[in-house]
Tab-separated table of C-alpha atoms in Angstrom:
chain	number	residue	atom	x	y	z
A	1	GLY	CA	-83.212	31.519	-35.836
A	2	TYR	CA	-80.147	33.132	-34.352
A	3	GLY	CA	-78.881	36.529	-35.491
A	4	LEU	CA	-75.083	36.576	-35.610
A	5	PRO	CA	-72.479	39.344	-35.900
A	6	THR	CA	-68.929	39.422	-37.195
A	7	GLY	CA	-65.924	41.451	-36.106
A	8	SER	CA	-63.880	41.192	-32.949
A	9	THR	CA	-66.803	41.419	-30.506
A	10	PRO	CA	-68.195	37.862	-30.923
A	11	LEU	CA	-64.922	35.917	-31.235
A	12	ILE	CA	-64.722	34.879	-27.575
A	13	CYS	CA	-68.367	33.797	-27.682
A	14	TYR	CA	-67.818	31.783	-30.886
A	15	ARG	CA	-64.758	30.054	-29.391
A	16	GLU	CA	-66.809	29.095	-26.343
A	17	LEU	CA	-69.676	27.765	-28.488
A	18	VAL	CA	-67.185	25.651	-30.466
A	19	ARG	CA	-65.647	24.363	-27.219
A	20	MET	CA	-69.067	23.444	-25.848
A	21	HIS	CA	-70.017	21.723	-29.107
A	22	LYS	CA	-66.787	19.702	-29.203
A	23	GLY	CA	-67.374	18.780	-25.562
A	24	GLY	CA	-70.797	17.369	-26.416
A	25	GLU	CA	-72.712	20.089	-24.586
A	26	LEU	CA	-74.315	21.703	-27.653
A	27	SER	CA	-75.647	20.686	-31.025
A	28	PHE	CA	-76.399	23.106	-33.821
A	29	SER	CA	-78.000	20.549	-36.128
A	30	ASN	CA	-81.435	22.155	-35.771
A	31	VAL	CA	-80.298	25.775	-35.607
A	32	ALA	CA	-80.810	28.332	-38.382
A	33	THR	CA	-78.597	31.410	-38.410
A	34	PHE	CA	-78.878	34.802	-40.052
A	35	ASN	CA	-75.875	37.038	-40.255
A	36	MET	CA	-76.404	40.707	-39.663
A	37	ASP	CA	-74.481	42.064	-42.608
A	38	GLU	CA	-72.077	41.510	-45.483
A	39	TYR	CA	-69.942	43.746	-47.622
A	40	CYS	CA	-71.055	44.476	-51.184
A	41	ASP	CA	-68.730	43.686	-54.074
A	42	ILE	CA	-66.349	41.412	-52.185
A	43	PRO	CA	-66.030	37.737	-53.176
A	44	LYS	CA	-67.477	35.250	-50.678
A	45	ASP	CA	-64.070	33.572	-50.439
A	46	HIS	CA	-62.187	36.847	-49.768
A	47	PRO	CA	-60.351	36.588	-46.417
A	48	GLU	CA	-62.349	39.553	-45.058
A	49	SER	CA	-65.791	38.573	-46.333
A	50	TYR	CA	-68.265	37.759	-43.626
A	51	HIS	CA	-68.905	34.401	-45.287
A	52	THR	CA	-65.252	33.516	-44.728
A	53	PHE	CA	-65.280	34.973	-41.221
A	54	MET	CA	-68.268	32.903	-40.124
A	55	TRP	CA	-67.087	29.626	-41.665
A	56	GLU	CA	-63.561	30.020	-40.279
A	57	ASN	CA	-64.580	31.128	-36.787
A	58	LEU	CA	-67.745	29.117	-36.171
A	59	PHE	CA	-69.587	27.113	-38.788
A	60	LYS	CA	-66.852	24.702	-39.918
A	61	HIS	CA	-66.265	23.730	-36.280
A	62	ILE	CA	-69.861	22.805	-35.396
A	63	ASP	CA	-72.572	20.492	-36.710
A	64	ILE	CA	-74.745	23.155	-38.339
A	65	ARG	CA	-76.337	22.154	-41.633
A	66	ARG	CA	-75.158	24.272	-44.561
A	67	GLU	CA	-78.754	24.954	-45.627
A	68	ASN	CA	-79.426	26.500	-42.209
A	69	VAL	CA	-76.682	29.111	-42.596
A	70	HIS	CA	-77.984	32.365	-44.061
A	71	ILE	CA	-75.540	35.104	-45.003
A	72	LEU	CA	-76.403	37.904	-47.393
A	73	ASP	CA	-74.898	37.706	-50.871
A	74	GLY	CA	-73.168	41.043	-51.352
A	75	ASN	CA	-72.545	40.106	-54.988
A	76	ALA	CA	-76.164	39.418	-55.892
A	77	GLU	CA	-77.179	40.857	-59.247
A	78	ASP	CA	-80.121	42.607	-57.573
A	79	LEU	CA	-79.120	43.593	-54.037
A	80	TYR	CA	-82.563	44.950	-53.203
A	81	HIS	CA	-84.143	41.631	-54.149
A	82	GLU	CA	-81.481	39.852	-52.074
A	83	CYS	CA	-82.505	41.944	-49.048
A	84	ARG	CA	-86.217	41.208	-49.519
A	85	THR	CA	-85.528	37.486	-49.984
A	86	TYR	CA	-83.386	37.452	-46.837
A	87	GLU	CA	-86.199	39.026	-44.816
A	88	ALA	CA	-88.670	36.483	-46.238
A	89	LYS	CA	-86.380	33.582	-45.230
A	90	MET	CA	-86.190	34.960	-41.696
A	91	GLU	CA	-89.951	35.269	-41.496
A	92	ALA	CA	-90.530	31.787	-42.964
A	93	LEU	CA	-88.265	30.268	-40.309
A	94	GLY	CA	-89.997	32.053	-37.446
A	95	GLY	CA	-87.819	35.137	-37.148
A	96	VAL	CA	-84.799	35.706	-34.953
A	97	GLU	CA	-85.199	34.358	-31.424
A	98	LEU	CA	-81.687	35.097	-30.178
A	99	PHE	CA	-79.604	37.995	-31.396
A	100	LEU	CA	-75.919	38.371	-30.577
A	101	GLY	CA	-74.944	41.934	-31.281
A	102	GLY	CA	-71.582	43.356	-32.166
A	103	ILE	CA	-71.168	47.060	-31.542
A	104	GLY	CA	-68.847	49.261	-33.601
A	105	PRO	CA	-66.722	52.066	-32.144
A	106	ASP	CA	-69.378	54.659	-32.997
A	107	GLY	CA	-72.195	52.495	-31.626
A	108	HIS	CA	-73.274	51.027	-34.962
A	109	ILE	CA	-74.885	47.606	-34.991
A	110	ALA	CA	-74.825	45.630	-38.249
A	111	PHE	CA	-73.732	48.679	-40.239
A	112	ASN	CA	-76.775	50.527	-38.893
A	113	GLU	CA	-74.944	53.764	-38.273
A	114	PRO	CA	-76.038	56.192	-35.531
A	115	GLY	CA	-79.213	57.896	-36.700
A	116	SER	CA	-80.546	54.850	-38.572
A	117	SER	CA	-84.237	54.187	-38.054
A	118	LEU	CA	-85.079	51.639	-35.377
A	119	CYS	CA	-87.700	50.277	-37.789
A	120	SER	CA	-85.323	49.720	-40.708
A	121	ARG	CA	-85.067	46.296	-42.319
A	122	THR	CA	-82.382	44.512	-44.328
A	123	ARG	CA	-81.097	46.965	-46.914
A	124	VAL	CA	-78.064	48.245	-48.791
A	125	LYS	CA	-76.225	50.772	-46.644
A	126	THR	CA	-73.349	53.144	-47.374
A	127	LEU	CA	-70.741	52.905	-44.624
A	128	ALA	CA	-69.973	55.985	-42.565
A	129	TYR	CA	-66.413	57.261	-42.818
A	130	ASP	CA	-65.716	56.322	-39.166
A	131	THR	CA	-66.810	52.746	-39.876
A	132	ILE	CA	-64.583	52.587	-42.947
A	133	VAL	CA	-61.635	53.833	-40.884
A	134	ALA	CA	-62.375	51.301	-38.114
A	135	ASN	CA	-62.683	48.418	-40.593
A	136	ALA	CA	-59.504	49.369	-42.453
A	137	ARG	CA	-57.584	47.343	-39.843
A	138	PHE	CA	-58.939	44.230	-41.563
A	139	PHE	CA	-57.678	45.493	-44.939
A	140	GLY	CA	-54.069	46.269	-44.105
A	141	GLY	CA	-54.958	49.708	-42.761
A	142	ASP	CA	-55.956	50.917	-46.239
A	143	ILE	CA	-59.327	52.694	-46.186
A	144	THR	CA	-59.530	52.486	-49.987
A	145	LYS	CA	-59.758	48.690	-49.754
A	146	VAL	CA	-62.779	48.630	-47.428
A	147	PRO	CA	-65.749	47.647	-49.631
C-alpha cells in the first residue's frame, strides 16, 4: 500500500499523479492507500476533513477502487478500535511500501509531534498548540475551530 499525507506539501505531487493518470501513464486500479491521519469529531464531508481533501485532490481524478482507499474514521464510536482495525488492514494488505510524507512547520509528520516515539502506531493524538495554530489557516484563521 501507499501511505499518503494531506496538507499543502503533497498538492503538487497529487496534481502530477493526476496528470500522469489522465495521460495514460499510470493506473491506480490495483493500488491500496492509507492516509496518515484524520481529525476527530469532524464530519467526513466537512470541507476540511481529510476524506474530503483526498477525494477532491486525488481520488476522484484517478481510477482507484473505493474499497482500496483507507482513511481513518475520526467519528468512529470507538476510536481505539478504529486505530487497531486500521493497523490490521495495513498488515493484511502487506504494509506500506511507499510513504509520501508531509512535514508540519514544527517537524511533525502525521500529527506525530516532536518527541513522539519512533515506534508509535496508529493512535488518537492531541494536537500541539503550534499545530493547531498552523492548521487554523484551513478554518478561517480561528484556532477554536480546529478539531
